[in-house]
Amino acid sequence: MTVPTADVDDLQAAVETDGAIEFDGLRLARGEEGYALETPESDWSGLDEVELRDALVTVREYVTNWRYWQDSIGGDGTARRTFLRWCERAPLADEIDRLRADDQSSPAPDDYETLAVPQRYEILRDGFDREWGQLCVTTRLVDSHDVDERAGERVYDLWHVDDADTDLADLEVYDDPRDAREIATFDEDDRYRPLKTAPTLVSGWAFTGLSGDELVETIEFFYPATIANWHRELRGDLDVDHWLETAERQTGIYDVIDELPREAVDWMAEACCVDSQCLRRREWQYEAGDDLDVDGGDGPFPCREPCSLVVAAARKWTVLESEDERTYELELTTSELNQLTELIDAVAEGRTDEIREADVYDGANRYRARYLRAKRFADDGSLDAREVDE
Amino acid sequence: MQALVIAAHGSHLNPDASDPTYAHADAVRETGAFDEVREAFWKEEPHFREVIRTLESDEVFVVPLFISEGYFTEQVIPRELRLEEWDPDLWESDGTDASQVTLEATDVDKTIHYCGPTGTHDAMTDVIVQRAESVTGDPDVGDGFGLAVVGHGTDRNENSAKAIEYHTVRIRERDRFDEVKALFMDEEPEVDDVTDYFESDDVVVVPLFVADGYHTQEDIPEDMGLTEDYRLGWDVPAEVDGHRIWYAGAVGTEGLMADVILERAADAGADVGDARDAIRAAANVAVPDGGRDADAGAGTGD
């Protein structure tokens, strides 16, 4: 790989403008004694223009790296840029790295270890993988044997994590970010996915050769706003709206949800906001200083307030929780009582489809359920139970 | 940099509810008029609450893909966007006049141009007429035809009916159709009795709804007597009480809606260049007569 002349020209122009540049280990300054050039591995001083150009060729990876981030990506301080740098283990913005150095308790991205430019180029030649929920992002250098003007350019491939070992020929290949909308709309049973961060993303597809902007746009369609909130969390300014704030803000038919009892909010979080149901990590609590009992999960991107699905479900639970408890009497064998437990559990865990037709040993087997209904339901189709007067 | 956010309702239950939003957003994307175009929803993601922070642009034009001014445009959207200085009076509207107001979103350092809903924009009148042309397959439809503009109607929000009546009057003044009437689902005059209100043999029925769903694909066709059961489908046109009813489905799915979205943003100061021409050309629309549309549509031919 050579270093494109245009990149050297741009680098020199930047130094003329700013006096010095410092980026990802590359330092270049122009002083009275000539140019000073420094990388972690080498340094020169007192270079004239010709010597500078010769020296830059020996640190070409630093030059093309500078060009890629300053020109192709730009957007200093944006979530987009920070995410793309995270994708290849580049140091994140100074501000974020400093925050993390100062405060070990601030949320660091998973086992984040930054790499210097030569090491990054080495892993990027083979393609480097990062996981984002159920997505796997592969960052790789464009093969630049005959396109020197794009030396150092990265492209991005996106897959389902389950397809990591699948041959590309066996996948449906896309290159338009908008196609992600279609892929994300239905689960593998063709049911609508209203919650984009549900762990039910279908596999069998791949986006290849995306630019950095296109990658971020594609992820925005798969997991809207996750990059923006992740970036805020990194910077230490994630603005969390706890349950009570969100509930009290509601109007119209959702005006009632702030009446949901405190303990019911725990049950709701256990039902909806756990890793098995959503890839976001719940950061909101009942209110500041009053944490819910349920763990927020291990998702990579933070959930900063109850989502619209939770708000809609909360309305139903608020109505249901307003009912008084009563005592009922009904006839059941011990096994039948246990069977009710198995039925509820099977539905709650979404495993009714997995129960085999003839597996009558499973209490949630369809024939077992039909037998129980035939035996214990009244003629009107309800459970044959009598309310007990207290 | 400038961004466009199309704010729509969406659905937890029906994946088709967001289709028109995506289609119009894509049409605007194709024009390249905005650095960023983003869909946002009440019931889908990104939620209104999160959308602004996903943008890099400093200037953000938010256009509600809603039919009328009311609960969503006056309360829900501004609240969820954290437009703390918002007050409905800033629109200085009596129900159909909202144009735009410029505010700061308090969770991000951005200027938000909060626009009136698409449904009450004057350009929406063209979309309704275009819908009549699409469903009849006749670019000159009008002579010998009645047109029914159908709204939901509700006692809870008088603006809901105002938007329907506003366009009805505007189309009537164009003197194109023999008769133009506003009809409603939940108030008088009701769409159930559509044939009672028209003398014309042919009546085009255009529901002023954003997306096709329960009302436009189940309720209204059955109520009008187009079909016994919506699952069996219906003919276009269908014979009802000696009239031919040309039922159009939700007007919001018409391609020209993207033009209304651009109009709203342009009225709020967005630089849309010649994007409107591109949208109108793609929708195969003639330049409308006179008025403020004349120059904006110039060059598209007819």
XYZ file of C-alpha atoms in Angstrom:
692
model
C 0.000 0.000 0.000
C 1.306 3.385 -0.915
C 0.106 6.600 0.575
C -2.073 8.583 -1.834
C -0.603 11.921 -2.838
C -3.907 13.625 -2.188
C -3.844 12.446 1.435
C -0.364 13.888 1.933
C -1.447 17.145 0.329
C -4.498 17.298 2.606
C -2.425 16.539 5.667
C 0.062 19.251 4.805
C -2.737 21.717 4.151
C -4.249 20.907 7.540
C -0.945 21.562 9.269
C -0.570 24.868 7.435
C -4.012 25.866 8.672
C -3.840 24.603 12.251
C -0.071 24.749 12.916
C -0.161 21.189 14.214
C -2.371 18.134 14.063
C -2.658 15.347 16.544
C -4.807 12.335 15.806
C -4.791 8.660 16.847
C -1.051 8.718 17.667
C -0.012 10.817 14.671
C 1.538 14.186 15.516
C 2.631 16.603 12.842
C 3.720 20.153 13.520
C 5.396 22.857 11.508
C 7.964 24.902 13.350
C 10.785 27.245 12.467
C 13.117 24.257 12.163
C 10.861 22.517 9.679
C 8.316 19.769 10.195
C 8.190 17.531 13.245
C 6.497 14.152 12.732
C 5.780 11.646 15.457
C 3.987 8.332 15.921
C 4.222 5.942 18.872
C 6.818 3.986 16.907
C 8.983 6.729 15.420
C 9.713 10.432 15.283
C 11.447 12.932 13.052
C 12.191 16.611 13.348
C 13.599 19.363 11.174
C 12.136 17.862 7.999
C 11.839 19.878 4.834
C 8.923 19.206 2.477
C 10.643 16.459 0.508
C 11.852 14.726 3.659
C 8.405 15.035 5.167
C 6.819 13.290 2.206
C 9.348 10.482 2.426
C 8.731 10.130 6.150
C 4.960 10.091 5.726
C 5.244 7.125 3.388
C 6.779 5.119 6.222
C 3.809 5.927 8.485
C 1.234 5.652 5.748
C -1.297 3.834 7.918
C -1.446 6.806 10.253
C -1.928 9.110 7.267
C -4.752 7.142 5.664
C -6.341 6.618 9.088
C -6.323 10.388 9.628
C -7.851 10.926 6.198
C -10.583 8.332 6.759
C -11.755 9.739 10.065
C -11.402 13.436 9.240
C -12.713 13.302 5.698
C -14.836 10.196 5.044
C -16.486 10.132 8.465
C -16.136 13.628 9.962
C -18.784 14.558 12.503
C -16.433 15.111 15.423
C -18.238 14.383 18.687
C -21.266 12.766 17.071
C -22.789 9.458 18.097
C -22.277 8.203 14.551
C -18.521 8.767 14.626
C -18.129 7.406 18.147
C -20.020 4.243 17.241
C -17.921 3.633 14.136
C -14.744 4.086 16.164
C -16.070 1.624 18.738
C -16.609 -0.823 15.863
C -12.836 -1.043 15.325
C -11.598 -0.497 18.874
C -10.304 2.970 18.105
C -9.885 5.330 21.031
C -13.213 7.106 21.553
C -13.463 10.840 21.838
C -10.970 12.334 24.277
C -13.808 13.524 26.421
C -15.219 10.013 26.824
C -11.857 8.357 27.415
C -11.076 10.943 30.060
C -14.418 10.371 31.752
C -13.752 6.679 31.902
C -10.225 7.143 33.182
C -11.462 9.441 35.937
C -14.402 7.373 37.009
C -14.103 3.628 36.826
C -17.741 3.285 37.817
C -18.984 5.115 34.733
C -20.341 2.689 32.197
C -17.618 1.472 29.865
C -18.513 -0.315 26.663
C -18.097 -4.062 27.124
C -14.430 -4.939 27.829
C -13.378 -1.994 25.715
C -9.725 -2.050 24.879
C -8.474 0.488 22.387
C -5.915 -0.394 19.763
C -3.269 1.727 18.073
C -3.444 2.289 14.331
C -1.083 -0.514 13.138
C -2.895 -3.094 15.292
C -6.238 -1.869 14.031
C -5.132 -2.089 10.434
C -4.000 -5.619 11.092
C -7.346 -6.806 12.469
C -9.278 -4.809 9.862
C -7.522 -6.552 6.995
C -9.277 -9.767 7.984
C -12.428 -8.001 9.133
C -13.180 -7.239 12.775
C -16.489 -8.172 14.405
C -18.528 -6.354 17.046
C -21.936 -7.357 18.340
C -24.769 -4.894 18.772
C -27.784 -6.715 20.158
C -28.507 -9.457 17.647
C -26.453 -7.663 15.013
C -22.871 -8.421 14.121
C -20.897 -5.594 12.481
C -17.809 -6.529 10.516
C -15.433 -3.650 9.807
C -12.828 -4.179 7.133
C -10.403 -2.204 5.033
C -11.322 -1.789 1.406
C -9.053 -3.937 -0.680
C -6.860 -1.157 -2.039
C -4.421 -2.942 -4.357
C -5.560 -0.930 -7.313
C -7.525 1.907 -5.748
C -4.889 3.870 -3.940
C -7.047 6.905 -3.648
C -9.221 4.940 -1.216
C -6.368 3.618 0.905
C -7.508 3.266 4.502
C -11.203 3.408 3.573
C -13.362 1.096 5.685
C -16.494 -0.721 4.670
C -18.961 -2.472 6.918
C -20.900 -5.699 6.688
C -23.883 -6.442 8.877
C -25.304 -9.836 9.767
C -27.441 -11.551 12.334
C -25.179 -12.955 15.068
C -26.663 -16.388 14.358
C -25.287 -16.187 10.805
C -21.665 -15.658 11.833
C -20.694 -19.002 10.353
C -23.106 -18.991 7.446
C -21.756 -18.729 3.931
C -22.668 -15.466 2.210
C -24.081 -17.439 -0.711
C -26.716 -18.848 1.640
C -27.883 -15.410 2.792
C -30.103 -12.803 1.207
C -27.712 -9.943 0.462
C -28.760 -6.285 0.667
C -27.012 -2.948 0.298
C -29.824 -0.419 0.889
C -30.257 0.544 4.569
C -34.018 0.880 4.080
C -34.304 -2.867 3.498
C -33.639 -3.246 7.219
C -37.172 -1.948 7.881
C -38.723 -4.934 6.113
C -36.413 -7.443 7.785
C -37.187 -6.007 11.220
C -40.976 -5.982 10.784
C -41.775 -9.697 11.226
C -40.415 -12.522 13.372
C -39.661 -15.988 12.056
C -43.318 -16.974 12.436
C -44.323 -13.929 10.368
C -45.768 -12.169 13.368
C -45.470 -8.381 13.594
C -42.665 -7.136 15.878
C -43.889 -3.860 17.407
C -40.843 -3.804 19.707
C -37.747 -3.388 17.567
C -35.414 -4.451 20.386
C -37.231 -7.733 21.030
C -34.729 -10.605 20.710
C -36.692 -12.015 17.787
C -34.849 -10.571 14.814
C -34.884 -13.033 11.929
C -31.615 -14.306 10.481
C -30.688 -15.245 6.932
C -29.697 -11.854 5.537
C -26.587 -9.738 5.175
C -25.764 -6.157 4.288
C -22.387 -5.901 2.625
C -20.055 -3.094 1.670
C -21.887 -0.359 3.587
C -20.238 3.003 4.146
C -20.014 4.240 7.718
C -23.044 6.493 7.253
C -25.016 3.664 5.678
C -24.123 1.298 8.502
C -25.396 3.737 11.119
C -28.542 4.346 9.078
C -29.150 0.596 8.788
C -28.723 0.072 12.520
C -31.056 3.022 13.105
C -33.739 1.090 11.235
C -33.069 -2.154 13.141
C -32.681 -0.594 16.586
C -33.889 3.027 16.490
C -32.151 5.535 18.774
C -29.935 2.908 20.403
C -26.718 4.495 19.151
C -27.784 7.968 20.309
C -28.632 6.773 23.824
C -25.524 4.578 24.063
C -23.460 7.613 23.132
C -25.173 9.731 25.769
C -24.505 7.086 28.362
C -20.835 7.001 27.363
C -20.618 10.753 27.796
C -22.275 10.413 31.173
C -25.369 12.400 30.230
C -28.038 9.781 29.658
C -31.273 11.463 30.693
C -33.321 8.800 32.431
C -37.057 9.303 32.941
C -38.198 7.020 35.711
C -41.564 5.278 35.773
C -43.407 7.866 37.818
C -42.252 10.810 35.684
C -43.286 9.039 32.516
C -46.589 7.904 33.972
C -47.489 11.332 35.318
C -46.738 12.927 31.963
C -49.392 10.863 30.194
C -52.740 12.275 29.141
C -55.806 10.961 27.340
C -56.476 7.262 27.790
C -53.052 6.779 29.427
C -53.695 9.393 32.099
C -54.532 6.642 34.603
C -51.261 4.730 34.576
C -49.660 6.694 37.411
C -52.183 4.891 39.634
C -50.564 1.526 38.950
C -49.533 0.253 42.417
C -45.823 0.347 43.255
C -45.495 -3.446 43.482
C -47.303 -3.877 40.150
C -44.587 -1.798 38.457
C -42.117 -4.436 39.651
C -44.255 -7.189 38.175
C -44.565 -5.222 34.955
C -40.796 -4.813 34.656
C -40.369 -8.533 35.334
C -42.902 -9.312 32.620
C -41.652 -6.906 29.941
C -38.239 -5.441 30.639
C -35.923 -8.433 31.025
C -33.317 -9.825 28.644
C -35.585 -12.585 27.388
C -38.071 -9.972 26.118
C -35.987 -6.920 25.206
C -32.331 -6.286 24.383
C -32.304 -2.883 26.011
C -30.892 -2.568 29.502
C -33.497 -0.902 31.720
C -31.992 2.103 33.442
C -35.274 3.590 34.670
C -36.561 2.811 38.138
C -39.815 3.499 39.951
C -38.468 6.937 40.732
C -35.099 8.397 41.588
C -33.916 6.693 44.781
C -36.583 4.007 44.612
C -35.254 1.133 42.528
C -37.349 -1.702 41.183
C -36.498 -5.165 42.520
C -36.029 -6.584 39.049
C -32.583 -6.477 37.442
C -32.342 -4.160 34.440
C -30.670 -6.783 32.275
C -27.420 -6.963 30.338
C -28.421 -5.376 27.044
C -25.764 -3.317 25.258
C -27.883 -0.214 24.883
C -29.634 1.626 27.683
C -33.394 2.025 28.008
C -33.949 5.516 29.323
C -37.695 5.464 29.917
C -40.689 3.117 29.689
C -41.459 2.500 26.015
C -44.854 2.879 24.374
C -45.549 -0.849 24.665
C -45.006 -0.734 28.409
C -47.164 2.382 28.687
C -49.972 0.700 26.739
C -49.729 -2.488 28.807
C -49.620 -0.472 32.013
C -53.012 0.978 31.181
C -54.506 -2.515 31.080
C -52.793 -3.512 34.323
C -53.912 -0.309 36.028
C -57.503 -1.205 35.243
C -57.024 -4.824 36.338
C -55.271 -3.830 39.570
C -58.192 -1.589 40.497
C -60.356 -4.673 41.060
C -60.829 -6.060 44.561
C -59.501 -9.504 45.357
C -62.081 -12.154 46.166
C -61.942 -15.739 47.408
C -63.137 -18.539 45.171
C -63.768 -22.180 45.785
C -63.285 -24.735 43.029
C -62.640 -28.457 42.800
C -59.229 -29.473 41.456
C -56.935 -32.406 42.026
C -53.390 -31.554 43.059
C -52.183 -32.432 39.567
C -54.792 -30.164 38.011
C -53.663 -27.278 40.201
C -50.094 -27.963 39.093
C -51.272 -28.089 35.516
C -52.588 -24.514 35.769
C -49.092 -23.474 36.764
C -47.610 -25.275 33.784
C -50.136 -23.694 31.419
C -49.431 -20.156 32.571
C -45.708 -20.741 32.495
C -45.790 -22.178 28.977
C -47.692 -19.156 27.648
C -45.508 -16.686 29.542
C -42.351 -18.251 28.171
C -43.782 -18.512 24.669
C -43.145 -22.246 24.453
C -46.598 -23.539 23.525
C -45.409 -24.100 19.952
C -42.605 -26.321 21.203
C -44.830 -28.766 23.051
C -45.151 -31.905 21.019
C -48.577 -33.056 19.906
C -48.400 -36.353 21.801
C -46.447 -35.150 24.842
C -49.258 -35.660 27.318
C -46.716 -35.535 30.127
C -46.482 -31.756 29.674
C -49.285 -29.987 31.523
C -49.481 -27.396 28.756
C -49.986 -30.007 26.048
C -53.040 -29.075 23.999
C -54.924 -32.330 24.687
C -54.209 -31.969 28.402
C -55.588 -28.431 28.297
C -58.669 -29.533 26.357
C -59.284 -32.366 28.828
C -59.069 -29.965 31.764
C -61.492 -27.618 30.026
C -63.926 -30.458 29.282
C -63.834 -31.621 32.898
C -63.736 -28.378 34.866
C -65.457 -25.707 32.794
C -69.101 -24.877 33.231
C -71.526 -24.879 30.309
C -70.902 -21.162 29.702
C -67.210 -21.821 29.062
C -65.935 -20.385 32.345
C -64.016 -22.119 35.104
C -66.520 -23.756 37.459
C -65.778 -21.765 40.615
C -67.926 -20.312 43.395
C -67.228 -17.047 45.124
C -66.898 -17.534 48.880
C -68.628 -15.016 51.142
C -66.138 -13.779 53.701
C -27.723 20.905 8.013
C -31.469 20.493 8.000
C -33.513 17.451 8.935
C -37.095 16.416 8.320
C -39.018 14.384 10.875
C -42.341 12.920 9.801
C -44.326 12.318 12.985
C -47.047 9.687 12.684
C -49.194 7.498 14.906
C -48.069 3.968 13.985
C -49.471 0.839 15.606
C -48.518 -1.907 18.039
C -50.851 -4.303 16.265
C -50.840 -3.535 12.559
C -47.589 -3.319 10.587
C -49.323 -1.572 7.688
C -50.124 1.528 9.741
C -46.640 2.937 9.196
C -46.394 2.087 5.483
C -47.493 5.517 4.201
C -45.070 7.238 6.572
C -42.172 5.168 5.258
C -43.265 5.626 1.647
C -43.489 9.420 1.907
C -40.237 9.615 3.876
C -38.527 7.614 1.136
C -39.979 9.882 -1.548
C -38.537 12.904 0.260
C -35.211 11.085 0.773
C -34.988 10.515 -2.960
C -35.186 14.255 -3.607
C -32.116 14.875 -1.433
C -33.695 18.083 -0.112
C -32.842 17.224 3.499
C -29.567 16.056 4.995
C -31.544 13.681 7.190
C -35.085 12.326 6.955
C -36.495 10.381 9.870
C -39.810 8.690 10.619
C -41.071 8.957 14.214
C -44.070 7.419 15.904
C -46.313 7.407 18.929
C -46.703 3.632 18.845
C -43.553 2.512 17.050
C -39.868 3.287 17.078
C -38.184 5.660 17.010
C -40.673 7.156 19.406
C -41.380 10.897 19.325
C -39.484 10.964 22.608
C -36.221 9.728 21.137
C -36.192 10.923 17.560
C -34.589 14.357 17.747
C -31.461 13.053 19.446
C -30.809 10.685 16.550
C -30.262 13.668 14.232
C -27.051 15.596 13.601
C -28.771 18.582 11.974
C -29.259 21.783 13.942
C -32.432 22.739 12.091
C -35.224 20.212 12.399
C -38.577 20.442 10.633
C -41.229 18.288 12.267
C -44.289 17.596 10.132
C -47.127 15.661 11.792
C -48.656 13.152 9.394
C -52.054 13.668 10.979
C -55.346 14.722 9.458
C -56.442 17.421 11.868
C -55.258 19.725 14.587
C -56.166 18.333 17.960
C -54.997 16.114 20.757
C -51.951 14.668 19.014
C -50.693 17.791 17.303
C -51.430 20.131 20.211
C -50.566 17.984 23.210
C -48.860 14.681 22.586
C -46.256 15.493 19.929
C -44.955 18.786 21.413
C -44.849 17.256 24.886
C -42.999 14.141 23.763
C -40.547 16.225 21.719
C -39.869 18.231 24.907
C -40.869 21.543 23.322
C -41.277 23.234 26.680
C -42.201 26.666 25.328
C -45.001 25.162 23.295
C -48.487 26.528 23.613
C -51.261 25.770 21.119
C -51.961 29.519 20.890
C -48.581 29.950 19.181
C -50.150 28.409 16.092
C -52.815 31.150 16.068
C -55.199 28.701 14.492
C -58.930 28.249 14.738
C -58.622 24.614 13.760
C -57.271 24.566 10.214
C -54.770 27.436 10.058
C -51.711 26.054 11.872
C -48.601 26.695 9.830
C -45.531 26.450 12.032
C -43.824 27.674 15.177
C -40.100 27.719 15.935
C -38.996 26.383 19.330
C -36.022 24.853 21.111
C -36.088 21.210 22.183
C -34.861 21.200 25.755
C -33.011 17.876 25.706
C -30.922 18.684 22.632
C -29.305 21.815 21.335
C -31.493 22.099 18.260
C -34.020 24.425 16.705
C -37.328 22.741 16.009
C -39.755 24.081 13.436
C -42.972 22.462 14.528
C -45.387 22.448 11.587
C -49.137 22.113 11.343
C -50.508 18.709 10.335
C -50.453 17.628 6.718
C -54.213 17.135 6.686
C -55.093 20.818 6.970
C -52.602 22.156 4.431
C -54.115 23.667 1.304
C -52.067 21.266 -0.822
C -54.048 18.438 0.759
C -56.985 19.505 -1.386
C -54.946 18.506 -4.451
C -54.213 15.116 -2.922
C -57.909 14.418 -2.414
C -58.617 15.318 -6.032
C -55.616 13.256 -7.147
C -57.078 10.353 -5.184
C -60.310 10.669 -7.147
C -58.291 10.621 -10.366
C -56.321 7.549 -9.259
C -59.326 5.503 -8.247
C -61.298 6.266 -11.381
C -58.267 6.102 -13.657
C -59.499 9.339 -15.205
C -57.295 12.451 -14.955
C -60.286 14.573 -15.912
C -62.761 13.019 -13.491
C -65.364 15.463 -12.268
C -68.124 15.969 -14.788
C -71.094 13.791 -13.850
C -69.391 12.761 -10.603
C -70.058 13.459 -6.972
C -67.214 13.495 -4.456
C -67.569 12.524 -0.805
C -64.759 13.529 1.550
C -65.077 11.252 4.572
C -63.755 11.943 8.041
C -63.894 10.134 11.328
C -65.727 12.882 13.162
C -65.898 12.901 16.917
C -67.687 14.829 19.638
C -64.408 15.149 21.509
C -62.638 17.322 18.973
C -64.396 19.806 16.756
C -61.246 20.292 14.658
C -61.603 16.773 13.326
C -64.652 17.779 11.273
C -63.262 21.207 10.413
C -60.412 19.706 8.400
C -62.866 17.643 6.333
C -65.201 20.555 5.743
C -62.324 22.864 4.859
C -61.239 20.741 1.907
C -64.809 19.997 0.914
C -65.485 23.709 0.497
C -62.244 24.251 -1.410
C -62.974 21.442 -3.855
C -66.552 22.648 -4.286
C -65.266 26.116 -5.180
C -63.205 24.624 -7.991
C -66.468 23.667 -9.669
C -64.987 20.444 -10.958
C -67.314 17.822 -9.512
C -71.099 18.079 -9.812
C -71.465 17.699 -6.044
C -69.003 17.679 -3.152
C -70.066 16.611 0.354
C -68.389 16.040 3.712
C -69.499 12.833 5.412
C -68.483 11.235 8.711
C -68.300 7.933 10.522
C -69.340 9.117 13.977
C -71.476 12.161 13.334
C -74.083 13.495 10.915
C -74.148 13.393 7.942
C -73.060 9.784 8.084
C -71.180 7.911 5.413
C -73.545 4.931 5.893
C -76.184 6.868 3.973
C -73.838 8.070 1.259
C -76.320 7.551 -1.565
C -78.926 9.731 0.171
C -76.677 12.732 -0.202
C -75.891 12.509 -3.907
C -77.911 12.833 -7.091
C -74.972 11.899 -9.322
C -74.880 8.301 -10.532
C -71.145 8.132 -9.883
C -69.743 9.027 -6.482
C -66.078 8.935 -5.509
C -65.603 8.361 -1.791
C -62.256 9.520 -0.378
C -61.627 8.871 3.336
C -59.392 11.531 4.855
C -57.312 9.036 6.853
C -53.516 8.683 6.988
C -53.282 4.902 6.658
C -55.476 2.054 5.559
C -56.640 0.069 8.521
C -59.696 -0.959 10.454
C -61.851 2.064 9.546
C -60.974 2.385 5.877
C -60.714 -1.336 5.089
C -63.437 -2.789 7.308
C -65.867 -0.278 8.819
C -66.500 2.139 5.989
C -66.836 -0.390 3.126
C -69.339 -2.417 5.168
C -71.230 0.637 6.455
C -71.659 1.983 2.928
C -72.936 -1.379 1.740
C -70.069 -2.004 -0.677
C -69.745 -5.491 0.760
C -71.410 -7.739 3.307
C -68.080 -8.707 4.791
C -64.880 -6.770 4.272
C -62.948 -10.040 3.971
C -64.792 -10.724 0.718
C -63.520 -7.444 -0.742
C -65.554 -5.074 -2.929
C -65.693 -3.801 -6.451
C -64.506 -0.398 -7.587
C -66.916 0.873 -8.602
C -69.580 -0.993 -6.625
C -73.327 -0.647 -7.198
C -75.193 0.705 -4.176
C -78.840 1.858 -4.409
C -78.528 2.716 -8.078
C -75.253 4.640 -7.664
C -71.766 3.612 -8.614
C -69.525 4.096 -5.570
C -65.828 4.522 -6.358
C -64.268 3.826 -2.995
C -60.696 5.133 -2.762
C -59.326 3.954 0.585
C -57.162 6.178 2.785
C -55.996 9.336 1.047
C -52.759 9.234 3.066
C -51.398 6.446 0.881
C -51.480 8.685 -2.205
C -47.982 9.439 -3.472
C -48.696 13.141 -3.636
C -48.822 13.264 0.187
C -45.041 13.634 0.103
C -45.623 16.965 -1.637
C -47.791 18.159 1.256
C -45.058 17.203 3.701
C -42.537 19.223 1.685
C -44.967 22.156 1.527
C -45.312 22.152 5.299
C -41.537 22.145 5.753
C -41.036 24.816 3.080
C -43.668 27.033 4.720
C -41.603 26.716 7.920
C -38.482 27.906 6.135
C -36.871 24.678 4.942
C -34.872 24.914 1.747
C -36.504 22.253 -0.392
C -35.099 23.423 -3.722
C -36.924 21.829 -6.602
C -37.865 18.748 -4.580
C -41.567 19.476 -4.953
C -41.263 19.338 -8.736
C -39.648 15.916 -8.465
C -42.404 14.634 -6.192
C -45.165 15.992 -8.375
C -43.528 14.598 -11.496
C -43.217 11.177 -9.832
C -46.894 11.359 -8.865
C -47.671 12.350 -12.457
C -49.537 15.433 -11.396
C -50.435 18.387 -13.527
C -49.590 21.873 -12.327
C -52.561 23.048 -10.277
C -54.534 26.111 -11.341
C -53.581 29.509 -10.038
C -53.013 30.432 -6.432
C -49.781 29.967 -4.604
C -49.229 26.583 -6.206
C -48.644 28.074 -9.629
C -44.982 28.967 -9.322
C -44.041 26.063 -7.078
C -45.379 23.605 -9.603
C -43.915 25.371 -12.630
C -41.855 23.199 -14.900
C -43.677 19.955 -14.264
C -45.851 20.446 -17.339
C -49.321 19.038 -17.605
